[in-house]
Short mmCIF file of C-alpha atoms in Angstrom, two decimals:
data_model
loop_
_atom_site.label_atom_id
_atom_site.label_comp_id
_atom_site.label_asym_id
_atom_site.label_seq_id
_atom_site.Cartn_x
_atom_site.Cartn_y
_atom_site.Cartn_z
CA MET A 1 177.13 136.85 164.39
CA LYS A 2 178.32 138.85 161.43
CA LEU A 3 181.85 140.00 162.22
CA CYS A 4 183.77 142.39 160.01
CA ARG A 5 186.68 144.78 159.77
CA PHE A 6 186.29 148.35 158.60
CA GLY A 7 188.49 151.34 157.88
CA GLU A 8 191.39 152.25 155.65
CA PRO A 9 193.82 149.54 154.51
CA GLY A 10 196.20 148.65 157.32
CA ALA A 11 194.13 150.52 159.91
CA GLU A 12 190.96 148.42 160.05
CA LYS A 13 188.94 148.11 163.24
CA PRO A 14 186.87 145.08 164.27
CA GLY A 15 183.15 145.45 163.81
CA LEU A 16 179.84 143.67 164.16
CA ILE A 17 176.65 143.91 162.12
CA ASP A 18 173.65 144.17 164.46
CA HIS A 19 170.18 142.71 163.85
CA ASN A 20 169.11 145.93 162.12
CA GLY A 21 171.99 145.69 159.68
CA ASP A 22 173.90 148.56 161.27
CA LEU A 23 177.66 148.50 161.76
CA ARG A 24 178.90 148.58 165.36
CA ASP A 25 182.44 149.26 166.55
CA LEU A 26 183.76 146.18 168.36
CA SER A 27 187.24 147.50 169.13
CA GLU A 28 186.57 147.88 172.88
CA GLU A 29 185.76 144.17 173.08
CA VAL A 30 188.43 142.59 170.85
CA ALA A 31 191.66 143.78 169.25
CA ASP A 32 190.91 142.32 165.81
CA ILE A 33 189.05 139.53 164.01
CA ALA A 34 192.03 137.19 163.98
CA HIS A 35 193.67 134.15 165.56
CA GLU A 36 192.59 133.77 169.22
CA ALA A 37 189.47 135.89 168.60
CA LEU A 38 188.15 133.07 166.37
CA THR A 39 188.18 130.29 168.97
CA ASP A 40 184.91 128.88 170.29
CA MET A 41 185.47 130.51 173.68
CA SER A 42 186.18 133.95 172.22
CA LEU A 43 183.21 133.77 169.87
CA GLU A 44 180.95 132.71 172.72
CA ILE A 45 182.08 135.73 174.74
CA LEU A 46 181.46 138.05 171.80
CA SER A 47 178.02 136.53 171.24
CA LYS A 48 176.99 137.72 174.70
CA VAL A 49 177.93 141.33 174.00
CA ASP A 50 174.88 143.61 173.67
CA ALA A 51 175.41 144.85 170.13
CA MET A 52 172.99 147.72 170.59
CA GLN A 53 175.24 149.16 173.31
CA LEU A 54 178.28 149.24 171.04
CA PRO A 55 179.16 152.51 169.26
CA LYS A 56 177.26 152.78 165.99
CA VAL A 57 179.34 153.60 162.93
CA ASP A 58 177.53 156.05 160.65
CA GLY A 59 178.27 157.01 157.10
CA PRO A 60 179.87 155.06 154.29
CA VAL A 61 182.86 152.97 155.31
CA ARG A 62 185.32 150.69 153.59
CA PHE A 63 185.05 147.06 154.61
CA GLY A 64 188.43 145.37 154.83
CA PRO A 65 189.12 141.63 154.62
CA CYS A 66 186.88 140.05 157.25
CA VAL A 67 189.81 138.14 158.78
CA ALA A 68 193.21 139.58 159.69
CA GLY A 69 196.55 137.80 159.90
CA ILE A 70 195.63 134.90 157.65
CA GLY A 71 198.28 132.22 158.00
CA LYS A 72 197.30 129.96 155.11
CA PHE A 73 195.00 130.69 152.18
CA LEU A 74 194.18 127.22 150.85
CA CYS A 75 192.05 126.67 147.76
CA ILE A 76 190.25 123.64 146.38
CA GLY A 77 190.20 123.40 142.59
CA LEU A 78 187.58 121.82 140.31
CA ASN A 79 185.26 121.07 143.22
CA TYR A 80 181.98 121.40 141.29
CA SER A 81 181.31 118.69 138.73
CA ASP A 82 179.72 121.07 136.22
CA HIS A 83 182.66 123.50 136.51
CA ALA A 84 185.10 120.66 135.89
CA ALA A 85 183.09 119.74 132.81
CA GLU A 86 183.15 123.27 131.37
CA THR A 87 186.95 123.35 131.68
CA GLY A 88 187.32 119.90 130.11
CA ALA A 89 188.83 118.42 133.27
CA ASP A 90 188.19 115.00 134.78
CA ILE A 91 186.42 114.69 138.13
CA PRO A 92 189.24 114.59 140.69
CA GLU A 93 189.67 111.54 142.91
CA HIS A 94 190.84 113.69 145.82
CA PRO A 95 190.47 117.41 146.53
CA ILE A 96 192.85 119.42 144.35
CA LEU A 97 194.85 121.81 146.52
CA PHE A 98 196.63 125.01 145.59
CA HIS A 99 197.72 128.03 147.61
CA LYS A 100 196.83 131.66 147.13
CA ALA A 101 199.39 134.09 148.54
CA THR A 102 198.10 136.02 151.54
CA SER A 103 199.43 139.19 149.88
CA ALA A 104 196.54 138.77 147.42
CA VAL A 105 193.97 139.41 150.17
CA VAL A 106 191.93 142.62 149.89
CA GLY A 107 188.56 143.90 151.03
CA PRO A 108 185.31 142.80 149.37
CA ASN A 109 184.80 146.03 147.45
CA ASP A 110 188.40 146.99 146.73
CA ASP A 111 189.57 147.29 143.13
CA VAL A 112 190.96 144.21 141.43
CA VAL A 113 194.16 145.13 139.61
CA LEU A 114 195.22 142.97 136.68
CA PRO A 115 199.03 142.74 136.63
CA ARG A 116 201.21 143.83 133.75
CA ASN A 117 200.80 141.65 130.66
CA SER A 118 197.61 140.10 132.01
CA THR A 119 195.09 139.24 129.30
CA HIS A 120 193.24 136.29 130.84
CA GLY A 121 191.75 137.52 134.13
CA ASP A 122 188.79 135.48 135.38
CA TRP A 123 186.21 135.46 138.17
CA GLU A 124 185.24 132.68 140.61
CA VAL A 125 182.67 133.11 143.39
CA GLU A 126 183.50 130.69 146.20
CA LEU A 127 182.47 129.75 149.72
CA GLY A 128 185.26 130.62 152.12
CA VAL A 129 185.74 128.67 155.36
CA VAL A 130 187.60 130.20 158.30
CA ILE A 131 189.19 127.81 160.78
CA GLY A 132 188.60 128.53 164.47
CA LYS A 133 190.89 126.14 166.35
CA PRO A 134 193.90 123.92 165.64
CA CYS A 135 192.78 121.09 163.41
CA LYS A 136 194.77 117.90 162.77
CA TYR A 137 193.68 114.40 161.70
CA VAL A 138 189.96 115.13 162.03
CA THR A 139 187.20 113.05 160.50
CA PRO A 140 184.53 114.50 158.21
CA GLU A 141 182.00 113.91 160.98
CA GLU A 142 183.82 116.26 163.37
CA ALA A 143 185.37 118.66 160.86
CA LEU A 144 182.71 121.39 161.02
CA ASP A 145 183.32 121.75 164.77
CA TYR A 146 186.64 123.38 163.82
CA VAL A 147 185.01 126.11 161.73
CA ALA A 148 184.75 129.65 163.13
CA GLY A 149 182.59 130.85 160.26
CA TYR A 150 182.12 131.40 156.55
CA CYS A 151 182.60 134.22 154.06
CA VAL A 152 182.43 135.12 150.38
CA VAL A 153 185.65 134.74 148.37
CA ASN A 154 186.31 135.87 144.82
CA ASP A 155 189.10 133.56 143.67
CA ILE A 156 190.39 135.82 140.91
CA SER A 157 192.55 133.95 138.42
CA GLU A 158 194.90 134.81 135.57
CA ARG A 159 194.44 131.81 133.30
CA HIS A 160 197.55 132.32 131.16
CA PHE A 161 199.73 132.65 134.25
CA GLN A 162 197.91 129.63 135.75
CA THR A 163 198.26 127.24 132.84
CA GLN A 164 200.99 128.50 130.50
CA LEU A 165 203.75 129.70 132.81
CA THR A 166 205.68 126.58 133.78
CA GLY A 167 204.78 125.65 137.34
CA GLN A 168 201.69 125.34 139.48
CA TRP A 169 198.30 127.09 139.58
CA THR A 170 199.54 129.36 142.36
CA LYS A 171 201.19 131.62 139.77
CA GLY A 172 197.82 132.57 138.30
CA LYS A 173 196.04 132.81 141.65
CA SER A 174 198.34 134.91 143.81
CA CYS A 175 198.60 138.27 142.05
CA ASP A 176 198.02 141.31 144.25
CA THR A 177 194.27 141.97 144.85
CA PHE A 178 193.30 138.47 143.60
CA GLY A 179 191.76 137.47 146.95
CA PRO A 180 188.79 139.66 147.98
CA ILE A 181 187.17 138.21 151.11
CA GLY A 182 184.18 139.39 153.10
CA PRO A 183 182.27 141.57 153.72
CA TRP A 184 181.56 139.56 156.86
CA LEU A 185 182.67 136.48 158.69
CA VAL A 186 179.38 134.80 159.56
CA THR A 187 179.72 132.37 162.45
CA ARG A 188 178.84 128.75 161.80
CA ASP A 189 175.83 128.77 164.13
CA GLU A 190 174.18 131.45 162.00
CA VAL A 191 174.97 129.75 158.67
CA GLY A 192 173.87 126.23 159.55
CA ASP A 193 174.39 123.70 156.75
CA PRO A 194 177.18 124.97 154.46
CA GLN A 195 176.01 122.58 151.72
CA SER A 196 172.79 124.42 150.90
CA LEU A 197 173.86 127.97 150.01
CA ASP A 198 172.94 129.72 146.77
CA MET A 199 175.69 131.72 145.08
CA TYR A 200 176.05 133.99 142.06
CA CYS A 201 178.45 136.22 140.14
CA ASP A 202 177.54 139.02 137.70
CA VAL A 203 180.00 140.74 135.36
CA ASN A 204 178.94 144.12 134.01
CA GLY A 205 175.39 143.40 135.13
CA LYS A 206 175.14 140.05 133.32
CA ARG A 207 174.65 136.89 135.35
CA MET A 208 177.62 134.62 134.69
CA GLN A 209 177.59 132.16 137.59
CA THR A 210 174.63 130.61 139.37
CA GLY A 211 175.20 127.74 141.73
CA ASN A 212 174.60 126.10 145.06
CA THR A 213 177.10 124.53 147.44
CA SER A 214 175.02 121.33 147.36
CA THR A 215 176.74 120.41 144.08
CA MET A 216 180.26 120.32 145.51
CA ILE A 217 182.17 117.15 144.71
CA PHE A 218 183.87 117.24 148.11
CA THR A 219 181.86 118.79 150.93
CA VAL A 220 183.26 121.43 153.27
CA ALA A 221 183.67 118.76 155.95
CA GLU A 222 185.48 116.43 153.54
CA CYS A 223 187.82 119.22 152.43
CA ILE A 224 188.72 120.13 156.01
CA SER A 225 189.26 116.50 156.95
CA HIS A 226 191.45 115.86 153.91
CA LEU A 227 193.62 118.92 154.51
CA SER A 228 193.98 118.09 158.19
CA GLN A 229 195.60 114.78 157.26
CA LEU A 230 198.31 116.73 155.42
CA MET A 231 198.93 119.72 157.70
CA THR A 232 197.70 121.39 160.86
CA LEU A 233 195.06 124.00 160.19
CA HIS A 234 195.23 127.00 162.53
CA PRO A 235 192.76 129.67 163.66
CA GLY A 236 192.44 132.25 160.91
CA ASP A 237 193.39 129.92 158.06
CA VAL A 238 191.04 130.34 155.10
CA ILE A 239 189.89 127.55 152.79
CA SER A 240 188.25 128.56 149.51
CA THR A 241 186.15 125.60 148.45
CA GLY A 242 185.72 125.86 144.68
CA THR A 243 183.46 127.56 142.17
CA PRO A 244 180.32 126.64 140.22
CA PRO A 245 180.18 126.87 136.40
CA GLY A 246 180.11 130.12 134.49
CA VAL A 247 183.72 131.28 134.64
CA GLY A 248 185.12 133.24 131.74
CA MET A 249 187.43 130.52 130.46
CA GLY A 250 184.47 128.16 130.07
CA ILE A 251 182.35 130.40 127.85
CA LYS A 252 181.65 129.01 124.37
CA PRO A 253 182.46 129.46 121.56
CA GLU A 254 185.14 131.88 122.82
CA PRO A 255 186.27 132.54 126.40
CA VAL A 256 185.60 135.97 127.92
CA TYR A 257 188.21 137.56 130.17
CA LEU A 258 188.32 140.57 132.45
CA LYS A 259 189.47 143.96 131.21
CA ALA A 260 189.91 147.38 132.75
CA GLY A 261 186.56 148.97 133.58
CA ASP A 262 184.69 145.71 134.17
CA VAL A 263 182.61 145.36 137.33
CA MET A 264 182.12 142.10 139.22
CA GLU A 265 179.24 141.69 141.67
CA LEU A 266 178.94 138.43 143.57
CA GLY A 267 177.42 136.97 146.69
CA ILE A 268 176.42 133.93 148.69
CA GLU A 269 173.22 133.33 150.61
CA LYS A 270 173.53 134.47 154.26
CA LEU A 271 177.08 135.74 153.70
CA GLY A 272 176.61 139.07 151.94
CA SER A 273 177.90 140.43 148.66
CA GLN A 274 180.97 141.97 147.03
CA ARG A 275 181.59 144.47 144.26
CA GLN A 276 184.91 145.04 142.54
CA GLU A 277 185.95 147.30 139.70
CA VAL A 278 188.77 146.05 137.48
CA ARG A 279 191.90 148.10 136.76
CA GLN A 280 194.98 147.29 134.74
CA ASP A 281 198.42 147.79 136.23
CA VAL A 282 200.85 149.65 134.02
#
C-alpha cells in the first residue's frame, strides 16, 4: 500500500493511493497514519479495504508528512562509502547516529526555509524507514519484520551549524523545515528488498546525486538492529539511513550551497518524489 496524509498543515487527513494512482480518503477507516495504525495487524486490516470504494479526492492537494506523531527521528551519518570519501571522512566502524528534531518535519513539497545567518544549506536524498512495532534487541536477520514501510527523506543540513557551532551534528540538522518526508509511506511488502533502490536528487534541474541503496555501508537491517541495542524503537519512529555522494559540500573545487530561489527535486524508486523551493528566513 501507499499511505499518505493530505490537507493543510495541522489538519491532514489519512489517505491511500489506489492502483490507478488516484488519492482516496481513508479517514473513515483510520484516524491517522501514526502509532497503532502502523502495526502489522492494522496494516493487514487496511490492506483488505477496497480502495475503489473509498471517496476519491479530486483536484490538487497538499501532501503532508506521510507519518504523524513521530516520536524519534533518527539519522545515520556517512553510511555510503563514496559519500564518506567526498567529505574526507573515514569509513565508520559502527553506524553514526544523530537526531533530527521532529519540529523539522514538513511535507514533501513544502518550502525549505533557511534560518537566519544560514549560508551553507545542503541537500541529502535518503531512504527513510518507519518502524511498525516495538523493537528492542533484535538481530539483523529479524530486523526488517519490525518495519511498517519506507519513504523518501530529504535530510537538509546547514553545514556551518553542523560543523562549526560547538556541539553535535544535530544543530545543523534540526532547523525548521529541514525534514521533508513523503509523499507516501510504502509498506514493506510492496517495496521488497530495501537494498536495491535507485535514488536521485536534482538542484535547479541539474542532477547532483545518483545512487542506489545497495552501496550502503550498514544495511537497513543492520541499522535497525544496532539502534535496537541502544534504545527501544516504537511505532512511528523514523530512521533516515544516509545519503549517496553528490552533496553540495563535496563539490570540487568549491562547495555549492543552497540559496533562496533554488529548487530541489528528489526521489527513490518505488517511493515517489519530492519538490521543495528554498526560501531564506529574515
